[in-house]
Tab-separated table of C-alpha atoms in Angstrom:
chain	number	residue	atom	x	y	z
A	1	MET	CA	-7.262	-1.851	3.825
A	2	VAL	CA	-7.618	1.325	1.704
A	3	LYS	CA	-11.211	0.415	0.995
A	4	ALA	CA	-11.861	-0.067	4.651
A	5	LYS	CA	-10.297	3.178	5.608
A	6	PRO	CA	-10.502	5.771	2.801
A	7	ASP	CA	-9.334	8.567	5.090
A	8	VAL	CA	-5.469	8.915	4.498
A	9	LYS	CA	-4.904	10.221	8.237
A	10	THR	CA	-6.778	7.338	9.768
A	11	LEU	CA	-4.858	4.943	7.342
A	12	GLU	CA	-1.539	6.334	8.298
A	13	VAL	CA	-2.299	5.951	11.966
A	14	GLN	CA	-3.370	2.132	11.410
A	15	LEU	CA	-0.085	1.805	9.645
A	16	GLN	CA	1.838	2.902	12.505
A	17	GLY	CA	2.777	6.443	11.323
A	18	GLY	CA	4.051	4.966	7.791
A	19	GLN	CA	3.639	7.349	4.801
A	20	ILE	CA	0.718	6.230	2.537
A	21	GLU	CA	2.968	7.078	-0.424
A	22	GLU	CA	5.599	4.671	0.569
A	23	VAL	CA	2.805	1.893	1.329
A	24	ILE	CA	1.277	2.519	-2.179
A	25	LEU	CA	4.826	2.291	-3.811
A	26	GLN	CA	5.712	-0.891	-1.965
A	27	ALA	CA	2.248	-2.294	-3.162
A	28	GLU	CA	2.881	-1.227	-6.757
A	29	ASN	CA	6.472	-3.045	-6.693
A	30	LYS	CA	4.884	-6.279	-5.204
A	31	LEU	CA	2.251	-6.383	-8.008
A	32	SER	CA	4.916	-5.686	-10.678
A	33	LEU	CA	7.131	-8.540	-9.386
A	34	GLY	CA	4.084	-10.787	-9.121
A	35	ARG	CA	3.381	-10.148	-12.901
A	36	LYS	CA	6.849	-10.747	-13.873
A	37	MET	CA	6.956	-14.105	-11.919
A	38	VAL	CA	3.834	-15.079	-13.708
A	39	GLN	CA	5.206	-14.682	-17.127
């Protein structure tokens, strides 16, 4: 999604007003959890 919409404002609008920082943090947490589950 970020690659498709590199403009932060456009991306936040598409995410229905969500803060992009929160979205990035959630994605990092999911990635971390996924790595722990693989181990």
